[in-house]
Coordinates of N, CA, C and O in Angstrom, one line a residue:
X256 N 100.6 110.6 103.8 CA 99.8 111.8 103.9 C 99.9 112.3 105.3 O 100.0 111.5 106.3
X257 N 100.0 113.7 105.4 CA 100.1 113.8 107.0 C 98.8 115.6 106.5 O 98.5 116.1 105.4
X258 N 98.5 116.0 107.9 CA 97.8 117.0 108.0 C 99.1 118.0 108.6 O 100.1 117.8 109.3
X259 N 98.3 119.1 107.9 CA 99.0 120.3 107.9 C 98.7 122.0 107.9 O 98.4 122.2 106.8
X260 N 98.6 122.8 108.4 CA 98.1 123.8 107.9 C 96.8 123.6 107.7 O 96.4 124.4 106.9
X261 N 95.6 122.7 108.5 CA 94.4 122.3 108.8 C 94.0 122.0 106.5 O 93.2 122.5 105.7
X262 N 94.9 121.2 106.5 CA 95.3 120.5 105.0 C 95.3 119.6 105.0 O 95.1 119.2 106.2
X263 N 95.5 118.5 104.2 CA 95.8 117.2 103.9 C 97.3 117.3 102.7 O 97.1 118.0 101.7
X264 N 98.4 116.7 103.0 CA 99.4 116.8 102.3 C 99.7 115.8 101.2 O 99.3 116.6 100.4
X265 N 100.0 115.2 100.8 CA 100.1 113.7 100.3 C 101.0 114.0 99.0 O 101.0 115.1 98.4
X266 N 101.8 112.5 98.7 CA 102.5 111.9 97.7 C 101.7 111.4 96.7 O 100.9 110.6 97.2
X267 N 101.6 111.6 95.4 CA 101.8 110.4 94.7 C 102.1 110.2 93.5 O 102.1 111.4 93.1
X268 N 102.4 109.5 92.4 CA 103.2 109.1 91.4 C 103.6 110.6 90.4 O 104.6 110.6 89.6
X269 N 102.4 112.0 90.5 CA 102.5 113.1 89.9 C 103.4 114.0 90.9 O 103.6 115.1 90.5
X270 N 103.8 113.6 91.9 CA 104.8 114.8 92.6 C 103.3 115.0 94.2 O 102.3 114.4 94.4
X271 N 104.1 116.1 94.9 CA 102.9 116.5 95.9 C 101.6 116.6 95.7 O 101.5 116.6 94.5
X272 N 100.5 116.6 96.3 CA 99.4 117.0 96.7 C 98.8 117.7 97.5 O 99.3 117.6 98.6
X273 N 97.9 118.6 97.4 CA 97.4 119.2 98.5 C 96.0 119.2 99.0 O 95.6 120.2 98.4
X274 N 94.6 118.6 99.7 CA 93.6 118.7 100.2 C 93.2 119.4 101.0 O 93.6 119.4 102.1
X275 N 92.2 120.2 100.5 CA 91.5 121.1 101.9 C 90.9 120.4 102.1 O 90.7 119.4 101.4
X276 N 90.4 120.9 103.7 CA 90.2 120.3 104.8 C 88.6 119.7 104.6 O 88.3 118.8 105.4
X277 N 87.6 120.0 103.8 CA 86.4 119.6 103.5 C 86.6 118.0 102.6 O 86.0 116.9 102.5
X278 N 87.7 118.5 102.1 CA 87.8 117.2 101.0 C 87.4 117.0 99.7 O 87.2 116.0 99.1
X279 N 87.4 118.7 99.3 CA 86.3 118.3 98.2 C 87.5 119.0 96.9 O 87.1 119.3 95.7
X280 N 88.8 119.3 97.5 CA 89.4 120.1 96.2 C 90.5 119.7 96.5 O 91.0 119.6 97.7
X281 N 91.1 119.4 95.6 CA 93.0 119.1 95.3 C 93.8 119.8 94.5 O 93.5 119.7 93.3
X282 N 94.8 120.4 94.8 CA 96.0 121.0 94.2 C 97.0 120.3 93.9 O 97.2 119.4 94.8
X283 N 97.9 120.2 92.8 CA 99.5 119.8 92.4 C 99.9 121.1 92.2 O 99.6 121.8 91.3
X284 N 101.0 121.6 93.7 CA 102.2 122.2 93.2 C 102.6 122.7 92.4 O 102.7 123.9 92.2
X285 N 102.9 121.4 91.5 CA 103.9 121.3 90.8 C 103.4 121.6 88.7 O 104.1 121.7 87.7
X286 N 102.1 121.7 89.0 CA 101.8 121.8 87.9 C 101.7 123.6 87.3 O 102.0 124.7 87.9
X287 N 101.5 123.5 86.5 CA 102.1 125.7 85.9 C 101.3 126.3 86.5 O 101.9 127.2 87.2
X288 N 99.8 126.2 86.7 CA 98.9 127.0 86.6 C 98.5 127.0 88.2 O 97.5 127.6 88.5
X289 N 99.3 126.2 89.2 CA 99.2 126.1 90.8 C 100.1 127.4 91.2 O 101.3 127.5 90.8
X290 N 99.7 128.4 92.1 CA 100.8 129.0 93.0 C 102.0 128.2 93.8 O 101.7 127.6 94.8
X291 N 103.6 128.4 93.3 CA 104.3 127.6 93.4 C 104.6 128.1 95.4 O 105.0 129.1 95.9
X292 N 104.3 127.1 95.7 CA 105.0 126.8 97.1 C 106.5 126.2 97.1 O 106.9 125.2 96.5
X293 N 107.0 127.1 97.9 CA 109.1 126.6 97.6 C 109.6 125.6 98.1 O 110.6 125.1 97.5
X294 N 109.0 125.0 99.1 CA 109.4 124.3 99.1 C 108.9 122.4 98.7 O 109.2 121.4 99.3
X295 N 108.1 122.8 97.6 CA 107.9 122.4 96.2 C 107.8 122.7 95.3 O 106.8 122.5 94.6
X296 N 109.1 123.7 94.9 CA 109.8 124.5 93.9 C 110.3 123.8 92.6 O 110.2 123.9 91.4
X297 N 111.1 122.4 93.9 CA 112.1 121.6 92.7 C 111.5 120.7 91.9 O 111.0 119.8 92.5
X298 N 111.4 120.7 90.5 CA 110.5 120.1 89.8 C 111.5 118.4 89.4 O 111.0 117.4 88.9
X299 N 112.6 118.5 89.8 CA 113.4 117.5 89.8 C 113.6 117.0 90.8 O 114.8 116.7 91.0
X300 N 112.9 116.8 91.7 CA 113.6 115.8 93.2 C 112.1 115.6 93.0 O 111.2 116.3 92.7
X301 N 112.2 114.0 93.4 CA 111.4 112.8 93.8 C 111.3 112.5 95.1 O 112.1 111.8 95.9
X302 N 110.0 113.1 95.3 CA 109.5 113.3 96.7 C 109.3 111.8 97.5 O 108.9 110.8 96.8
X303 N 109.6 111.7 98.8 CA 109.5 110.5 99.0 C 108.3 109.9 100.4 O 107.6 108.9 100.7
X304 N 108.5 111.5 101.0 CA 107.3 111.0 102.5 C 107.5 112.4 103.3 O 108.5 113.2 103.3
X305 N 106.6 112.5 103.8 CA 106.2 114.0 104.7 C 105.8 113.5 105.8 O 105.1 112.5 105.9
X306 N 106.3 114.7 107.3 CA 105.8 115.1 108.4 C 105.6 116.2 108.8 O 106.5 117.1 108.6
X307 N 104.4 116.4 109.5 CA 104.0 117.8 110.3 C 104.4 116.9 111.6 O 104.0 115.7 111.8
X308 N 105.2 117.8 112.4 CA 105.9 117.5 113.5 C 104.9 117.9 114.4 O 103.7 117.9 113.9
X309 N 105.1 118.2 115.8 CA 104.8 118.7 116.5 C 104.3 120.2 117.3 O 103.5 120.5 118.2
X310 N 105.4 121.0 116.0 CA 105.1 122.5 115.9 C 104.5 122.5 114.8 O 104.3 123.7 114.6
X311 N 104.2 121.8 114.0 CA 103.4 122.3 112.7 C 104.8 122.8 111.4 O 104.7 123.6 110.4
X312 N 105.9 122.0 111.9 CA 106.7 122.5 110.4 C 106.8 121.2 109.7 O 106.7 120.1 110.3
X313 N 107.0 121.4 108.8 CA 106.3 120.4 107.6 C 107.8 120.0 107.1 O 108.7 120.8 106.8
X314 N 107.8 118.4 107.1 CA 109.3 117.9 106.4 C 108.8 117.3 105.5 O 107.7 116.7 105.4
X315 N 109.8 117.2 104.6 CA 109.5 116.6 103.1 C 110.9 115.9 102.6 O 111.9 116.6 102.2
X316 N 110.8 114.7 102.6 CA 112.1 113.7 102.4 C 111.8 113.6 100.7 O 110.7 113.4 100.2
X317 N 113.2 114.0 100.0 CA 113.2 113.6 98.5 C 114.5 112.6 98.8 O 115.0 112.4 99.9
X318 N 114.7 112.1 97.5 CA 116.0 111.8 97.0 C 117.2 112.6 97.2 O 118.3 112.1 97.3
X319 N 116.9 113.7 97.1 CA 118.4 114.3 97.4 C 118.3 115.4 98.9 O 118.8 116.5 99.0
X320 N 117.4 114.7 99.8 CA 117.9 115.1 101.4 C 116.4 115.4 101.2 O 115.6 115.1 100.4
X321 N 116.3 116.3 103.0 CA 115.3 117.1 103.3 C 115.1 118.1 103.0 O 116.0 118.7 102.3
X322 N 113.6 118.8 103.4 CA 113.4 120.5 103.1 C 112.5 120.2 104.6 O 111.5 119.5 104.6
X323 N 112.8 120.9 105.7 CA 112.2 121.7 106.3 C 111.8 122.8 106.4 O 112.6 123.7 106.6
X324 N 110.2 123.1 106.4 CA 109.6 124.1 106.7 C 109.1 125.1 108.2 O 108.0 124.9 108.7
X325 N 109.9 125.9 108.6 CA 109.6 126.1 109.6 C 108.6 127.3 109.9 O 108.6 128.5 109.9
X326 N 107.6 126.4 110.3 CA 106.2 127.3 110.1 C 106.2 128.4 111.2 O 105.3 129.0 110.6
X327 N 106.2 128.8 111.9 CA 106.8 129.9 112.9 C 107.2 130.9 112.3 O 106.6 132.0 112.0
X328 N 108.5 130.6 112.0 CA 109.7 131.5 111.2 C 109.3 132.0 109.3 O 109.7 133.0 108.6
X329 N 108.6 131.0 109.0 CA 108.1 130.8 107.4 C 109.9 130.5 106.9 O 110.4 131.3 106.2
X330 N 110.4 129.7 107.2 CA 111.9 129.8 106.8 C 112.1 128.3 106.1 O 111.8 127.3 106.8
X331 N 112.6 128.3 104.9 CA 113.6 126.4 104.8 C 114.3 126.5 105.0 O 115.0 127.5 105.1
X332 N 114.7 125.2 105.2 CA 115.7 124.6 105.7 C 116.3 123.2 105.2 O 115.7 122.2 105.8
X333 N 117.3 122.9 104.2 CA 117.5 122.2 103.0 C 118.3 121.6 104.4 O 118.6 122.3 105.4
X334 N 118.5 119.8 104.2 CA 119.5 119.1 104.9 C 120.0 118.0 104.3 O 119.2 117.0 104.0
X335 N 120.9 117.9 104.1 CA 121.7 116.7 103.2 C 122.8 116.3 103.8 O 123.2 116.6 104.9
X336 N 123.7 115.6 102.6 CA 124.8 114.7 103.3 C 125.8 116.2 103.6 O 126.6 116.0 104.5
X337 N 125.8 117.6 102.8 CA 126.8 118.1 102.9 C 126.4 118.9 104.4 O 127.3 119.4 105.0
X338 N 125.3 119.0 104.7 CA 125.0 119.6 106.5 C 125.1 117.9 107.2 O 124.7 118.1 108.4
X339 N 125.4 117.0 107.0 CA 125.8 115.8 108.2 C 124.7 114.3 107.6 O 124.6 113.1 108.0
X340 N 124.3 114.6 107.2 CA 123.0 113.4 107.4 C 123.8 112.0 106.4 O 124.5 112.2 105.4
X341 N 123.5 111.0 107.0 CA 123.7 109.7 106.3 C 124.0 109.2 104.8 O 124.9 108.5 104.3
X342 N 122.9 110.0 104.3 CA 122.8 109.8 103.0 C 121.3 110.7 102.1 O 120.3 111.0 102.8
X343 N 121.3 110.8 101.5 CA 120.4 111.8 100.9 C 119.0 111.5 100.1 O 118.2 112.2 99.5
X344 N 119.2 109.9 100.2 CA 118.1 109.1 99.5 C 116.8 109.2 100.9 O 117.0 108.4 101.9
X345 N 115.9 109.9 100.9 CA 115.3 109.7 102.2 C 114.1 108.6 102.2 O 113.5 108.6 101.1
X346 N 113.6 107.7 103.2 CA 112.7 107.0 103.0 C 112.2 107.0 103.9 O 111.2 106.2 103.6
X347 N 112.0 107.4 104.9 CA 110.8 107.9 106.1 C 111.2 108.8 107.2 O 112.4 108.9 107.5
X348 N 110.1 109.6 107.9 CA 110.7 110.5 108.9 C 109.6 110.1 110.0 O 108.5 110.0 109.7
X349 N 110.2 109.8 111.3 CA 109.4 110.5 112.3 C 109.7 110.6 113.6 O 110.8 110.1 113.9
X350 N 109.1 111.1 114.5 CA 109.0 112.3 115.6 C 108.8 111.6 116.7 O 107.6 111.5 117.1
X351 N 109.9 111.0 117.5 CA 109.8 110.7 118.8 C 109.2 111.4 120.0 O 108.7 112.6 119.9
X352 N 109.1 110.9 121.2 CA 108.6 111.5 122.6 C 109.4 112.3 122.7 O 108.9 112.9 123.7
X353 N 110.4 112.9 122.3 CA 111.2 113.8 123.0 C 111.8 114.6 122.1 O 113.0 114.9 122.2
X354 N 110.8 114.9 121.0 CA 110.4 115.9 119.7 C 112.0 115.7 119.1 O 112.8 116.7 118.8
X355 N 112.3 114.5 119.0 CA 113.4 114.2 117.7 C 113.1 113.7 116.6 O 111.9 113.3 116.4
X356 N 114.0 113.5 115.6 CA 113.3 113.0 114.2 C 114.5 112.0 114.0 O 115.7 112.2 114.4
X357 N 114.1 111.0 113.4 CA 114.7 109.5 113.2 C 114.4 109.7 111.4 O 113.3 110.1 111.1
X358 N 115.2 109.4 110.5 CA 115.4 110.1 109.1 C 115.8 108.3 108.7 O 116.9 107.8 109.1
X359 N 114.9 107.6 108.0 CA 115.9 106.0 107.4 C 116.4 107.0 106.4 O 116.1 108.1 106.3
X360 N 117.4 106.3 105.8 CA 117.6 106.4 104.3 C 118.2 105.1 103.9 O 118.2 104.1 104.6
X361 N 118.8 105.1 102.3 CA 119.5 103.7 102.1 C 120.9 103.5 102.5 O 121.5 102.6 101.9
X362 N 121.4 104.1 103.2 CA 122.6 104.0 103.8 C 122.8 104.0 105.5 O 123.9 103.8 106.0
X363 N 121.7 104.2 106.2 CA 121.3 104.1 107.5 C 120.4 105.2 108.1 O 119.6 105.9 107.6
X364 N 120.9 105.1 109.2 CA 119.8 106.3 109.7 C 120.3 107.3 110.9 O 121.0 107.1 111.9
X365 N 119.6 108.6 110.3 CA 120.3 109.9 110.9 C 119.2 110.1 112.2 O 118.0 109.8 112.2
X366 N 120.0 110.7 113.3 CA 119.0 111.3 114.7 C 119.3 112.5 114.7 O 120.4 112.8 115.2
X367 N 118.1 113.7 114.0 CA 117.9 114.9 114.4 C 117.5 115.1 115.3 O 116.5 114.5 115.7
X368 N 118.0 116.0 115.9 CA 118.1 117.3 116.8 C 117.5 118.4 116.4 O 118.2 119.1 115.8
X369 N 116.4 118.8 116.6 CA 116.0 119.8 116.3 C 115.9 121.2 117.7 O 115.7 121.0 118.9
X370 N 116.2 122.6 117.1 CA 116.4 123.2 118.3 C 115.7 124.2 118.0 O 115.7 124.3 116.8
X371 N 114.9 125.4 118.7 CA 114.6 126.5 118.1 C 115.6 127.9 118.6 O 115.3 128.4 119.7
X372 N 116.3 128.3 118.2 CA 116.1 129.8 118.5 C 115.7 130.9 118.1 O 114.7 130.9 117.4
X373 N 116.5 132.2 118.6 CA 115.5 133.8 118.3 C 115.7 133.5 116.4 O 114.7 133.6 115.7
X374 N 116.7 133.1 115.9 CA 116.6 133.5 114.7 C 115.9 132.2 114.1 O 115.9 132.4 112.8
X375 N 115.5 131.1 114.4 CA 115.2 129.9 113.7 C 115.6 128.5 113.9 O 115.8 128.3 115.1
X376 N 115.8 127.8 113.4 CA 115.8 126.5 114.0 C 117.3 125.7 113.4 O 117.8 125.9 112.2
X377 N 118.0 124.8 114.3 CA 118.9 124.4 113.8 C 119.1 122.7 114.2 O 118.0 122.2 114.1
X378 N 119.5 122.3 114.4 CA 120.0 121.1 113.7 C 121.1 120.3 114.1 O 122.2 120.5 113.6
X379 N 121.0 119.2 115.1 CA 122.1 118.4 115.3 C 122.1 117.1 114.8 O 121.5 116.2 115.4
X380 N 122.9 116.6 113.4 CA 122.4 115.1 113.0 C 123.5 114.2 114.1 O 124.6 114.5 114.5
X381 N 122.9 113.4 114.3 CA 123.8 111.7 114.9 C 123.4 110.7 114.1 O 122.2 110.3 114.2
X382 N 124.4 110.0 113.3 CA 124.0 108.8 112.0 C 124.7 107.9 112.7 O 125.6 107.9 113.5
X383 N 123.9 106.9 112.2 CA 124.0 105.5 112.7 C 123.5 104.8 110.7 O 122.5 104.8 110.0
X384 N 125.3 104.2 110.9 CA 125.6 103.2 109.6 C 126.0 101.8 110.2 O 125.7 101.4 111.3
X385 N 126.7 101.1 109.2 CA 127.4 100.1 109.1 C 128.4 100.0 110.1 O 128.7 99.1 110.8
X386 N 128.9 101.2 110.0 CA 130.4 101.7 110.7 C 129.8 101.5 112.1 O 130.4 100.7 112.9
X387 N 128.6 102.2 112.6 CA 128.1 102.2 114.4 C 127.1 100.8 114.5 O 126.2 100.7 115.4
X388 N 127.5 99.5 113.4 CA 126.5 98.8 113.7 C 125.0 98.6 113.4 O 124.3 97.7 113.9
X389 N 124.5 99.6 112.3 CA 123.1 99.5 112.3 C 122.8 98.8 111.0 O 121.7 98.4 110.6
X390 N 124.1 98.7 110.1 CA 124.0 97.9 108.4 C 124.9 96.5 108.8 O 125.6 96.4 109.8
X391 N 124.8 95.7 108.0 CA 126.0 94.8 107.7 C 126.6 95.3 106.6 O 127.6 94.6 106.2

């Protein structure tokens, strides 16, 4: 679960969740009768773990990559193996001293780079596999 958008976010076995901030009401996304938020659109990716970074943009690790939310910009930003990353199964994210993101997945682990400019945010991965030593 991470806070968001003065929210409570959370996983669990029904797809996303959403909590206002009193505590007293919960949303699913994903269900018909919720206003669909996009970037819990995909009713087929199995969500895996979320962060609100530092700037307040919201990541969301599935099975088949990331979705960054760049709350500034209101913009996504899909990341998988075909923009650089390791592997696409994601299994946790988070946010170093020096506002980078460390991505496991089951094939090793990716070091984003996150950058902002005028038009939005971009993206330098560095993976560390088997090949640089971090698998047998």
């Amino acid at each position: 679960m991470t806070e968001w958008n003065q929210k409570l976010i959370g996983i669990s076995s029904n797809g996303p969740f959403i909590m206002n901030a009193a505590g007293d009401k919960i949303s699913m996304p994903l269900e018909k009768e919720h206003k669909k938020m996009p970037m819990f659109s995909q009713k087929n990716h199995k969500y895996s773990c979320l962060l609100s970074d530092s700037e307040q943009n919201l990541w969301v690790g599935t099975y088949n990559g990331l979705t960054v939310r760049d709350n500034k910009n209101q913009k996504l930003y899909e990341i998988n193996t075909d923009k650089g990353l390791v592997n696409n199964s994601i299994k946790a994210i988070v946010e170093d001293k020096d506002r980078s993101f460390w991505v496991t997945t089951s094939r090793g682990v990716s070091h984003i780079i996150k950058k902002r400019t005028a038009s939005g945010l971009t993206f330098r991965i560095i993976n560390h596999d088997k090949y640089t030593g971090v698998l047998e």
